[in-house]
Amino acid sequence: MTVIGIVGLPGSGKSEAAAVAREAGVPVVTMGDVIRQACRDRGFDPATHHGEMAKTLREEGGPDAIARESLPLVEDRLDDADTVVVDGIRSDVEVERFAEAFGDDFALVEIHAPDELRAERLDLRGRDASAEEGGESIAERDERELGFGMGAAMEMADVTIVNDASLDAFRSGIERLLADGPDAVAGDTVESDTDE
């Protein structure tokens, strides 16, 4: 059994890594889905209220609230799979919650990409409202994510995959990670204290 947690700033490639996992038949639990569902349950648009809802859920249930909501989903997927990917870890407290639940079977992978590339990717994917449309700018999103403790979470990563080359190269690295574990991509990593 292996639970691979993915952490990284918006636009770094977390969703693409999750897509590679799904294509390989590896179940993915997306923590952002918990937030999007909470938005819908409370009558808000996830595209414009995602960040506010993430903050609200943590204020109401504590800093590990979203991780706690995600744990049963991970455990359910492990009933039928040897590996599960958790997409969207946002804080050191969430890392600790998963490490506590899965022990040595939990590995944390940071995905890192340069700011310019992240901004381009966020514009291209069109999933979230832009600042002009009432959403957040990349700087505001980074500030919010880092405020949750993402910087500390990234520092806890077992390995860091730098996503600054071709899509094929990145996908290949994720495939190696899924097939052979974090040690298989150690050559593709940089130190966890990468400049943001």
Coordinates of N, CA, C and O in Angstrom, one line a residue:
M1 N 0.8 -1.2 0.0 CA 0.0 0.0 0.0 C 0.9 1.2 0.0 O 1.8 1.3 0.8
T2 N 0.6 2.2 -0.9 CA 1.3 3.5 -0.9 C 0.3 4.6 -1.1 O -0.6 4.5 -2.0
V3 N 0.4 5.6 -0.4 CA -0.4 6.9 -0.5 C 0.6 7.9 -0.9 O 1.6 8.2 -0.1
I4 N 0.5 8.5 -2.1 CA 1.4 9.6 -2.6 C 0.6 10.9 -2.5 O -0.4 11.1 -3.2
G5 N 1.1 11.8 -1.6 CA 0.5 13.1 -1.5 C 1.3 14.0 -2.5 O 2.5 13.9 -2.7
I6 N 0.5 14.9 -3.1 CA 1.0 15.9 -4.1 C 0.8 17.3 -3.5 O -0.3 17.6 -3.1
V7 N 1.9 18.1 -3.5 CA 1.9 19.4 -3.0 C 2.6 20.3 -4.0 O 3.5 19.9 -4.7
G8 N 2.1 21.5 -4.2 CA 2.7 22.5 -5.1 C 1.8 23.7 -5.2 O 0.6 23.6 -5.0
L9 N 2.4 24.8 -5.6 CA 1.6 26.0 -5.8 C 0.7 25.9 -7.0 O 0.9 25.1 -7.9
P10 N -0.3 26.8 -7.1 CA -1.2 26.7 -8.2 C -0.5 26.8 -9.6 O 0.4 27.6 -9.7
G11 N -0.9 25.9 -10.5 CA -0.3 25.9 -11.8 C 1.0 25.2 -11.9 O 1.6 25.1 -13.0
S12 N 1.4 24.5 -10.9 CA 2.7 23.8 -10.9 C 2.6 22.5 -11.7 O 3.6 22.0 -12.2
G13 N 1.4 21.9 -11.7 CA 1.3 20.6 -12.5 C 0.6 19.5 -11.6 O 0.6 18.4 -12.1
K14 N 0.0 19.9 -10.5 CA -0.6 18.9 -9.7 C -1.8 18.2 -10.4 O -1.9 17.0 -10.3
S15 N -2.6 18.9 -11.1 CA -3.7 18.4 -11.8 C -3.3 17.4 -13.0 O -3.9 16.4 -13.2
E16 N -2.2 17.8 -13.6 CA -1.6 17.0 -14.7 C -1.1 15.7 -14.1 O -1.3 14.6 -14.7
A17 N -0.4 15.8 -12.9 CA 0.1 14.5 -12.3 C -1.1 13.6 -11.9 O -1.0 12.4 -12.1
A18 N -2.2 14.2 -11.4 CA -3.4 13.4 -11.1 C -4.0 12.8 -12.4 O -4.4 11.6 -12.3
A19 N -3.9 13.5 -13.5 CA -4.5 13.0 -14.7 C -3.6 11.8 -15.2 O -4.2 10.7 -15.6
V20 N -2.3 11.8 -15.0 CA -1.4 10.7 -15.4 C -1.8 9.5 -14.5 O -1.9 8.4 -15.0
A21 N -2.0 9.8 -13.2 CA -2.4 8.7 -12.3 C -3.7 8.0 -12.7 O -3.8 6.8 -12.8
R22 N -4.7 8.8 -13.0 CA -6.0 8.3 -13.5 C -5.8 7.4 -14.7 O -6.4 6.4 -14.8
E23 N -5.0 7.9 -15.7 CA -4.8 7.2 -16.9 C -4.1 5.9 -16.7 O -4.3 4.9 -17.4
A24 N -3.3 5.8 -15.6 CA -2.6 4.6 -15.2 C -3.5 3.7 -14.4 O -3.0 2.6 -13.9
G25 N -4.7 4.1 -14.1 CA -5.6 3.3 -13.3 C -5.4 3.5 -11.8 O -5.9 2.7 -11.0
V26 N -4.6 4.5 -11.4 CA -4.4 4.8 -10.0 C -5.4 5.7 -9.5 O -5.6 6.8 -10.0
P27 N -6.2 5.4 -8.4 CA -7.2 6.3 -7.9 C -6.6 7.6 -7.4 O -5.5 7.6 -6.8
V28 N -7.4 8.6 -7.6 CA -6.9 10.0 -7.1 C -8.0 10.5 -6.2 O -9.2 10.6 -6.6
V29 N -7.6 11.0 -5.0 CA -8.5 11.8 -4.2 C -8.0 13.2 -4.3 O -6.9 13.6 -3.9
T30 N -8.9 14.1 -4.8 CA -8.6 15.5 -5.0 C -9.2 16.3 -3.8 O -10.4 16.4 -3.7
M31 N -8.3 16.8 -3.0 CA -8.8 17.6 -1.8 C -9.6 18.8 -2.2 O -10.6 19.2 -1.5
G32 N -9.3 19.4 -3.3 CA -10.1 20.5 -3.8 C -11.6 20.2 -4.0 O -12.4 21.0 -4.0
D33 N -11.8 18.9 -4.4 CA -13.2 18.5 -4.6 C -14.0 18.6 -3.3 O -15.2 18.9 -3.4
V34 N -13.4 18.4 -2.2 CA -14.1 18.6 -0.9 C -14.5 20.0 -0.7 O -15.7 20.3 -0.3
I35 N -13.6 20.9 -1.1 CA -13.9 22.4 -1.1 C -15.0 22.8 -2.1 O -16.0 23.5 -1.8
R36 N -14.9 22.3 -3.3 CA -15.9 22.6 -4.4 C -17.3 22.1 -4.0 O -18.3 22.8 -4.2
Q37 N -17.3 20.9 -3.4 CA -18.6 20.4 -2.9 C -19.2 21.2 -1.8 O -20.4 21.5 -1.8
A38 N -18.3 21.7 -0.9 CA -18.8 22.6 0.2 C -19.4 23.9 -0.4 O -20.4 24.4 0.1
C39 N -18.7 24.4 -1.4 CA -19.2 25.6 -2.1 C -20.6 25.3 -2.7 O -21.6 26.1 -2.4
R40 N -20.8 24.2 -3.4 CA -22.1 23.9 -4.0 C -23.1 23.7 -2.9 O -24.3 24.1 -3.0
D41 N -22.8 23.0 -1.8 CA -23.7 22.7 -0.7 C -24.2 24.0 0.0 O -25.3 24.0 0.5
R42 N -23.4 25.0 -0.1 CA -23.7 26.3 0.6 C -24.2 27.3 -0.4 O -24.4 28.5 0.0
G43 N -24.4 26.9 -1.7 CA -24.9 27.8 -2.7 C -23.9 28.8 -3.3 O -24.4 29.9 -3.8
F44 N -22.7 28.5 -3.2 CA -21.6 29.4 -3.8 C -21.1 28.8 -5.1 O -21.1 27.5 -5.3
D45 N -20.5 29.6 -6.0 CA -19.9 29.2 -7.2 C -18.5 28.8 -6.9 O -17.7 29.6 -6.4
P46 N -18.1 27.5 -7.1 CA -16.7 27.1 -6.8 C -15.6 27.9 -7.6 O -14.5 28.1 -7.1
A47 N -16.0 28.4 -8.7 CA -15.0 29.1 -9.5 C -14.5 30.4 -8.9 O -13.4 30.8 -9.1
T48 N -15.5 31.0 -8.2 CA -15.1 32.3 -7.6 C -15.0 32.3 -6.1 O -14.5 33.2 -5.5
H49 N -15.5 31.3 -5.4 CA -15.5 31.2 -4.0 C -14.7 30.1 -3.4 O -14.7 29.8 -2.2
H50 N -13.9 29.4 -4.2 CA -13.1 28.3 -3.7 C -12.1 28.7 -2.6 O -12.1 28.0 -1.6
G51 N -11.4 29.8 -2.8 CA -10.4 30.2 -1.8 C -11.1 30.6 -0.5 O -10.6 30.2 0.6
E52 N -12.2 31.3 -0.6 CA -12.9 31.7 0.6 C -13.5 30.5 1.4 O -13.4 30.4 2.6
M53 N -14.0 29.5 0.6 CA -14.5 28.3 1.2 C -13.4 27.5 1.9 O -13.6 27.0 3.0
A54 N -12.3 27.4 1.3 CA -11.2 26.7 1.9 C -10.8 27.3 3.2 O -10.6 26.6 4.2
K55 N -10.8 28.6 3.3 CA -10.5 29.3 4.5 C -11.6 29.1 5.5 O -11.3 28.8 6.7
T56 N -12.8 29.2 5.1 CA -14.0 29.0 6.0 C -14.0 27.6 6.6 O -14.2 27.4 7.8
L57 N -13.7 26.5 5.8 CA -13.7 25.2 6.3 C -12.6 25.0 7.3 O -12.9 24.3 8.3
R58 N -11.5 25.6 7.1 CA -10.4 25.5 8.1 C -10.7 26.3 9.4 O -10.4 25.8 10.4
E59 N -11.4 27.4 9.2 CA -11.8 28.2 10.4 C -12.8 27.4 11.2 O -12.7 27.4 12.4
E60 N -13.7 26.7 10.5 CA -14.8 26.0 11.2 C -14.3 24.7 11.8 O -14.7 24.3 12.9
G61 N -13.4 24.0 11.1 CA -13.1 22.6 11.5 C -11.6 22.4 11.9 O -11.2 21.3 12.2
G62 N -10.8 23.5 11.9 CA -9.4 23.4 12.2 C -8.6 23.3 11.0 O -9.1 23.0 9.9
P63 N -7.3 23.5 11.1 CA -6.4 23.5 9.9 C -6.3 22.2 9.2 O -5.9 22.2 8.0
D64 N -6.7 21.1 9.8 CA -6.7 19.8 9.1 C -8.0 19.3 8.6 O -8.2 18.2 8.3
A65 N -9.0 20.2 8.6 CA -10.4 19.9 8.3 C -10.6 19.2 7.0 O -11.3 18.2 6.8
I66 N -9.9 19.7 6.0 CA -10.1 19.2 4.6 C -9.4 17.8 4.5 O -9.9 16.9 3.9
A67 N -8.2 17.7 5.1 CA -7.5 16.4 5.2 C -8.4 15.4 5.9 O -8.5 14.2 5.4
R68 N -9.0 15.7 7.0 CA -9.9 14.8 7.7 C -11.0 14.3 6.8 O -11.4 13.2 6.8
E69 N -11.6 15.3 6.1 CA -12.7 14.9 5.2 C -12.2 14.0 4.0 O -13.0 13.2 3.5
S70 N -11.0 14.1 3.7 CA -10.4 13.4 2.6 C -10.0 12.0 3.0 O -10.0 11.0 2.2
L71 N -9.6 11.8 4.2 CA -9.1 10.5 4.7 C -10.0 9.3 4.4 O -9.6 8.3 3.9
P72 N -11.3 9.4 4.7 CA -12.2 8.2 4.4 C -12.2 7.9 2.9 O -12.3 6.7 2.5
L73 N -12.1 8.9 2.1 CA -12.1 8.7 0.6 C -10.8 8.0 0.2 O -10.9 7.1 -0.6
V74 N -9.7 8.3 0.8 CA -8.4 7.6 0.5 C -8.5 6.1 1.0 O -8.2 5.2 0.2
E75 N -9.0 6.0 2.2 CA -9.2 4.6 2.7 C -10.1 3.7 1.9 O -9.8 2.5 1.6
D76 N -11.2 4.3 1.4 CA -12.1 3.6 0.5 C -11.4 3.1 -0.8 O -11.5 2.0 -1.2
R77 N -10.5 4.0 -1.4 CA -9.8 3.7 -2.6 C -8.8 2.6 -2.4 O -8.5 1.8 -3.2
L78 N -8.2 2.6 -1.2 CA -7.2 1.6 -0.8 C -7.8 0.2 -0.7 O -7.0 -0.8 -0.8
D79 N -9.1 0.1 -0.6 CA -9.7 -1.2 -0.5 C -9.5 -2.0 -1.8 O -9.5 -3.2 -1.8
D80 N -9.4 -1.2 -2.9 CA -9.3 -1.9 -4.3 C -8.0 -1.5 -5.0 O -7.9 -1.9 -6.2
A81 N -7.1 -0.8 -4.4 CA -5.9 -0.4 -5.1 C -4.7 -0.4 -4.2 O -4.8 -0.2 -3.0
D82 N -3.5 -0.6 -4.8 CA -2.3 -0.7 -4.0 C -1.7 0.7 -3.8 O -1.0 1.0 -2.8
T83 N -2.1 1.6 -4.7 CA -1.5 3.0 -4.6 C -2.7 4.0 -4.8 O -3.6 3.8 -5.7
V84 N -2.7 5.0 -4.0 CA -3.7 6.1 -4.2 C -2.9 7.4 -4.1 O -2.0 7.6 -3.4
V85 N -3.3 8.3 -5.0 CA -2.7 9.7 -5.1 C -3.7 10.7 -4.4 O -4.9 10.6 -4.6
V86 N -3.1 11.5 -3.5 CA -3.9 12.6 -2.9 C -3.4 13.9 -3.5 O -2.2 14.3 -3.3
D87 N -4.3 14.5 -4.2 CA -3.9 15.8 -5.0 C -4.4 17.0 -4.1 O -5.5 17.0 -3.7
G88 N -3.4 17.9 -3.9 CA -3.8 19.2 -3.4 C -3.6 19.4 -1.9 O -4.3 20.2 -1.3
I89 N -2.6 18.8 -1.3 CA -2.3 19.0 0.1 C -1.8 20.5 0.2 O -1.0 20.9 -0.7
R90 N -2.2 21.2 1.2 CA -2.0 22.6 1.3 C -1.2 23.0 2.5 O -0.8 24.2 2.6
S91 N -0.9 22.1 3.5 CA -0.3 22.6 4.7 C 0.5 21.5 5.4 O 0.3 20.3 5.1
D92 N 1.4 21.9 6.2 CA 2.2 20.9 7.0 C 1.3 20.1 7.9 O 1.5 19.0 8.2
V93 N 0.2 20.8 8.4 CA -0.8 20.1 9.3 C -1.5 19.0 8.5 O -1.7 17.9 9.1
E94 N -1.8 19.2 7.3 CA -2.4 18.2 6.4 C -1.4 17.1 6.2 O -1.8 15.9 6.2
V95 N -0.1 17.4 5.9 CA 0.9 16.4 5.7 C 1.0 15.5 7.0 O 1.0 14.3 6.9
E96 N 1.0 16.1 8.1 CA 1.1 15.4 9.4 C -0.1 14.5 9.5 O 0.0 13.3 10.0
R97 N -1.3 14.9 9.1 CA -2.5 14.1 9.3 C -2.4 12.8 8.4 O -2.7 11.7 8.8
F98 N -1.9 13.0 7.2 CA -1.8 11.8 6.3 C -0.6 10.9 6.8 O -0.8 9.7 6.7
A99 N 0.5 11.5 7.2 CA 1.6 10.7 7.7 C 1.2 9.9 9.0 O 1.5 8.8 9.1
E100 N 0.3 10.5 9.8 CA -0.2 9.9 11.0 C -1.1 8.7 10.6 O -1.0 7.6 11.2
A101 N -1.9 8.9 9.6 CA -2.8 7.9 9.2 C -2.2 6.7 8.4 O -2.6 5.6 8.6
F102 N -1.1 7.0 7.6 CA -0.6 6.0 6.8 C 0.9 5.6 7.0 O 1.4 4.7 6.4
G103 N 1.5 6.3 8.0 CA 2.9 6.0 8.4 C 3.9 6.0 7.2 O 3.9 6.8 6.4
D104 N 4.7 4.9 7.2 CA 5.7 4.8 6.2 C 5.2 4.5 4.8 O 5.9 4.6 3.8
D105 N 3.9 4.3 4.7 CA 3.2 4.1 3.4 C 2.8 5.4 2.8 O 2.3 5.4 1.7
F106 N 3.1 6.5 3.4 CA 2.8 7.8 2.9 C 4.1 8.5 2.4 O 5.1 8.5 3.1
A107 N 4.1 9.0 1.1 CA 5.2 9.8 0.6 C 4.6 11.1 0.1 O 3.6 11.1 -0.6
L108 N 5.4 12.2 0.3 CA 5.0 13.5 -0.1 C 5.9 13.9 -1.3 O 7.1 13.9 -1.2
V109 N 5.2 14.3 -2.4 CA 6.0 14.8 -3.6 C 5.6 16.2 -3.9 O 4.4 16.5 -4.0
E110 N 6.6 17.1 -3.9 CA 6.3 18.5 -4.3 C 6.5 18.6 -5.8 O 7.5 18.1 -6.4
I111 N 5.6 19.3 -6.5 CA 5.8 19.7 -7.9 C 6.1 21.1 -7.9 O 5.3 22.0 -7.4
H112 N 7.2 21.5 -8.6 CA 7.6 22.9 -8.6 C 7.7 23.3 -10.1 O 8.2 22.6 -10.9
A113 N 7.2 24.5 -10.3 CA 7.4 25.1 -11.7 C 7.6 26.6 -11.5 O 7.2 27.2 -10.5
P114 N 8.4 27.2 -12.4 CA 8.6 28.7 -12.3 C 7.3 29.5 -12.4 O 6.4 29.1 -13.0
D115 N 7.4 30.7 -11.7 CA 6.2 31.5 -11.7 C 5.6 31.8 -13.0 O 4.4 31.8 -13.2
E116 N 6.4 32.2 -14.0 CA 5.9 32.5 -15.3 C 5.1 31.4 -16.0 O 4.1 31.6 -16.6
L117 N 5.7 30.2 -15.9 CA 5.0 29.0 -16.4 C 3.7 28.7 -15.7 O 2.7 28.4 -16.3
R118 N 3.7 28.9 -14.4 CA 2.5 28.7 -13.6 C 1.4 29.6 -14.1 O 0.2 29.2 -14.2
A119 N 1.7 30.9 -14.2 CA 0.8 31.9 -14.6 C 0.2 31.6 -16.0 O -1.1 31.6 -16.2
E120 N 1.0 31.1 -16.9 CA 0.5 30.7 -18.3 C -0.4 29.5 -18.2 O -1.5 29.5 -18.8
R121 N -0.1 28.6 -17.4 CA -0.9 27.4 -17.3 C -2.2 27.7 -16.6 O -3.3 27.1 -17.0
L122 N -2.2 28.6 -15.6 CA -3.5 28.9 -15.0 C -4.4 29.7 -16.0 O -5.6 29.4 -16.0
D123 N -3.8 30.5 -16.8 CA -4.6 31.2 -17.8 C -5.2 30.2 -18.9 O -6.4 30.3 -19.2
L124 N -4.4 29.2 -19.3 CA -4.8 28.2 -20.3 C -5.9 27.3 -19.8 O -6.7 26.9 -20.6
R125 N -5.8 26.9 -18.5 CA -6.7 25.8 -18.1 C -8.1 26.4 -17.9 O -9.1 25.6 -18.0
G126 N -8.3 27.6 -17.6 CA -9.6 28.3 -17.6 C -10.6 27.7 -16.6 O -11.8 27.8 -16.7
R127 N -10.0 27.0 -15.6 CA -10.9 26.4 -14.6 C -11.4 27.4 -13.5 O -12.5 27.3 -13.0
D128 N -10.5 28.4 -13.2 CA -10.8 29.3 -12.2 C -11.1 30.7 -12.8 O -10.5 31.0 -13.9
A129 N -11.9 31.5 -12.2 CA -12.1 32.9 -12.6 C -10.8 33.7 -12.5 O -10.1 33.6 -11.5
S130 N -10.5 34.5 -13.5 CA -9.4 35.4 -13.4 C -9.7 36.5 -12.4 O -10.8 36.7 -12.0
A131 N -8.6 37.3 -12.1 CA -8.8 38.5 -11.2 C -9.8 39.4 -11.8 O -10.7 40.0 -11.1
E132 N -9.8 39.6 -13.2 CA -10.7 40.5 -13.8 C -12.1 40.0 -13.8 O -13.1 40.8 -13.9
E133 N -12.3 38.7 -13.6 CA -13.7 38.1 -13.5 C -14.2 37.9 -12.1 O -15.1 37.2 -11.9
G134 N -13.5 38.5 -11.1 CA -13.9 38.4 -9.7 C -13.1 37.3 -9.0 O -13.4 37.1 -7.8
G135 N -12.2 36.6 -9.6 CA -11.4 35.6 -8.9 C -10.1 36.2 -8.4 O -10.0 37.4 -8.2
E136 N -9.1 35.4 -8.1 CA -7.9 35.8 -7.5 C -6.8 35.9 -8.5 O -6.7 35.0 -9.4
S137 N -5.8 36.8 -8.3 CA -4.6 36.8 -9.1 C -3.7 35.7 -8.7 O -3.9 35.1 -7.6
I138 N -2.7 35.3 -9.5 CA -1.8 34.3 -9.0 C -1.1 34.7 -7.8 O -0.8 33.9 -6.9
A139 N -0.7 36.0 -7.6 CA 0.0 36.4 -6.4 C -1.0 36.3 -5.2 O -0.5 35.8 -4.1
E140 N -2.2 36.6 -5.4 CA -3.2 36.4 -4.2 C -3.4 34.9 -3.9 O -3.4 34.6 -2.7
R141 N -3.4 34.1 -4.9 CA -3.6 32.7 -4.7 C -2.3 32.1 -4.0 O -2.5 31.3 -3.0
D142 N -1.2 32.5 -4.4 CA 0.1 32.0 -3.8 C 0.1 32.5 -2.3 O 0.4 31.7 -1.4
E143 N -0.3 33.8 -2.1 CA -0.3 34.3 -0.7 C -1.3 33.5 0.2 O -0.9 33.1 1.3
R144 N -2.4 33.2 -0.4 CA -3.4 32.4 0.4 C -2.9 31.0 0.7 O -2.9 30.5 1.8
E145 N -2.3 30.3 -0.4 CA -1.8 29.0 -0.2 C -0.7 28.9 0.8 O -0.6 28.0 1.7
L146 N 0.2 29.8 0.7 CA 1.4 29.9 1.6 C 0.9 30.2 3.0 O 1.4 29.7 4.0
G147 N -0.2 31.0 3.1 CA -0.8 31.3 4.4 C -1.4 30.1 5.1 O -1.4 30.0 6.3
F148 N -1.8 29.1 4.3 CA -2.3 27.9 4.9 C -1.2 27.0 5.5 O -1.5 26.1 6.2
G149 N 0.0 27.3 5.0 CA 1.2 26.5 5.5 C 1.8 25.7 4.4 O 2.5 24.7 4.6
M150 N 1.5 26.0 3.1 CA 2.0 25.3 2.0 C 3.5 25.3 1.9 O 4.2 24.3 1.6
G151 N 4.1 26.4 2.2 CA 5.6 26.5 2.2 C 6.2 25.5 3.2 O 7.1 24.7 2.8
A152 N 5.6 25.3 4.4 CA 6.1 24.3 5.3 C 5.9 22.9 4.8 O 6.7 22.0 4.9
A153 N 4.7 22.7 4.1 CA 4.4 21.4 3.5 C 5.4 21.1 2.4 O 5.9 19.9 2.4
M154 N 5.7 22.0 1.6 CA 6.7 21.8 0.5 C 8.0 21.4 1.1 O 8.8 20.6 0.5
E155 N 8.4 22.0 2.2 CA 9.7 21.7 2.8 C 9.7 20.3 3.3 O 10.8 19.7 3.5
M156 N 8.6 19.7 3.6 CA 8.5 18.3 4.1 C 8.5 17.3 3.0 O 8.5 16.1 3.3
A157 N 8.5 17.7 1.8 CA 8.5 16.7 0.7 C 9.6 15.7 0.7 O 10.8 16.1 1.0
D158 N 9.3 14.5 0.4 CA 10.3 13.5 0.2 C 11.1 13.7 -1.0 O 12.3 13.4 -1.1
V159 N 10.5 14.1 -2.1 CA 11.2 14.5 -3.4 C 10.4 15.6 -4.0 O 9.3 15.9 -3.7
T160 N 11.1 16.3 -4.9 CA 10.6 17.5 -5.6 C 10.8 17.2 -7.1 O 11.9 16.9 -7.5
I161 N 9.7 17.2 -7.9 CA 9.8 17.1 -9.3 C 9.6 18.5 -9.9 O 8.7 19.2 -9.6
V162 N 10.6 18.9 -10.7 CA 10.6 20.2 -11.3 C 9.9 20.1 -12.7 O 10.3 19.3 -13.5
N163 N 8.8 20.8 -12.8 CA 8.0 20.7 -14.0 C 8.3 22.0 -14.9 O 7.4 22.9 -14.9
D164 N 9.4 22.0 -15.5 CA 9.7 23.2 -16.3 C 10.2 22.8 -17.7 O 10.7 23.6 -18.5
A165 N 10.0 21.5 -18.1 CA 10.4 21.1 -19.4 C 9.1 20.7 -20.2 O 8.1 21.3 -20.0
S166 N 9.2 19.7 -21.1 CA 8.1 19.4 -21.9 C 7.0 18.6 -21.1 O 7.4 18.0 -20.0
L167 N 5.8 18.6 -21.6 CA 4.7 17.9 -20.9 C 5.1 16.4 -20.9 O 4.8 15.7 -19.9
D168 N 5.6 15.9 -22.0 CA 6.0 14.5 -22.1 C 7.0 14.1 -21.0 O 6.9 13.0 -20.4
A169 N 8.0 15.0 -20.8 CA 9.0 14.7 -19.8 C 8.4 14.6 -18.4 O 8.7 13.8 -17.6
F170 N 7.5 15.6 -18.1 CA 6.8 15.6 -16.8 C 6.0 14.4 -16.6 O 6.0 13.7 -15.6
R171 N 5.2 14.0 -17.7 CA 4.3 12.9 -17.6 C 5.1 11.6 -17.4 O 4.7 10.7 -16.6
S172 N 6.3 11.5 -18.0 CA 7.1 10.3 -17.9 C 7.6 10.2 -16.4 O 7.7 9.1 -15.9
G173 N 8.0 11.4 -15.9 CA 8.5 11.3 -14.5 C 7.4 10.9 -13.5 O 7.6 10.1 -12.6
I174 N 6.1 11.3 -13.8 CA 5.0 10.9 -12.9 C 4.7 9.4 -13.1 O 4.5 8.7 -12.1
E175 N 4.8 8.9 -14.3 CA 4.7 7.5 -14.6 C 5.7 6.7 -13.8 O 5.4 5.7 -13.2
R176 N 7.0 7.1 -13.8 CA 8.0 6.4 -13.0 C 7.7 6.5 -11.5 O 7.9 5.5 -10.8
L177 N 7.3 7.6 -11.0 CA 6.9 7.8 -9.6 C 5.8 6.8 -9.3 O 5.9 6.1 -8.2
L178 N 4.8 6.7 -10.1 CA 3.7 5.8 -9.8 C 4.1 4.3 -9.9 O 3.6 3.5 -9.1
A179 N 4.9 4.0 -10.8 CA 5.3 2.6 -11.0 C 6.3 2.1 -10.0 O 6.3 1.0 -9.5
D180 N 7.3 3.0 -9.7 CA 8.4 2.5 -8.9 C 8.7 3.3 -7.6 O 9.6 3.0 -6.9
G181 N 7.8 4.3 -7.3 CA 7.9 5.0 -6.0 C 8.8 6.2 -6.1 O 9.5 6.5 -7.1
P182 N 8.9 7.0 -5.0 CA 9.6 8.3 -5.0 C 11.1 8.1 -5.3 O 11.7 9.0 -5.9
D183 N 11.7 7.0 -4.9 CA 13.1 6.8 -5.2 C 13.4 6.8 -6.7 O 14.5 7.2 -7.1
A184 N 12.4 6.4 -7.5 CA 12.6 6.3 -9.0 C 12.8 7.7 -9.6 O 13.4 7.8 -10.7
V185 N 12.3 8.7 -9.0 CA 12.4 10.1 -9.6 C 13.4 10.9 -8.8 O 13.5 12.1 -9.1
A186 N 14.2 10.3 -7.9 CA 15.1 11.1 -7.1 C 16.1 11.8 -8.0 O 16.5 13.0 -7.8
G187 N 16.5 11.3 -9.2 CA 17.4 11.9 -10.1 C 16.7 13.1 -10.8 O 17.4 13.9 -11.4
D188 N 15.4 13.2 -10.8 CA 14.7 14.3 -11.4 C 14.4 15.4 -10.4 O 13.6 16.3 -10.8
T189 N 14.9 15.4 -9.2 CA 14.5 16.3 -8.2 C 15.5 17.4 -7.9 O 16.7 17.3 -8.3
V190 N 15.0 18.4 -7.3 CA 15.9 19.4 -6.7 C 15.7 19.4 -5.2 O 14.8 18.8 -4.7
E191 N 16.5 20.2 -4.5 CA 16.3 20.2 -3.1 C 14.9 20.8 -2.7 O 14.4 21.7 -3.4
S192 N 14.3 20.4 -1.6 CA 13.0 20.8 -1.3 C 13.0 22.3 -0.9 O 11.9 22.9 -0.8
D193 N 14.1 22.9 -0.7 CA 14.1 24.4 -0.3 C 14.3 25.2 -1.5 O 14.9 26.3 -1.5
T194 N 13.7 24.9 -2.6 CA 13.8 25.6 -3.9 C 13.2 27.0 -3.7 O 12.2 27.2 -3.0
D195 N 13.9 28.0 -4.3 CA 13.3 29.4 -4.2 C 12.0 29.4 -4.9 O 11.8 28.8 -5.9
E196 N 11.0 30.1 -4.3 CA 9.7 30.2 -4.8 C 9.6 31.4 -5.6 O 8.8 32.1 -5.8

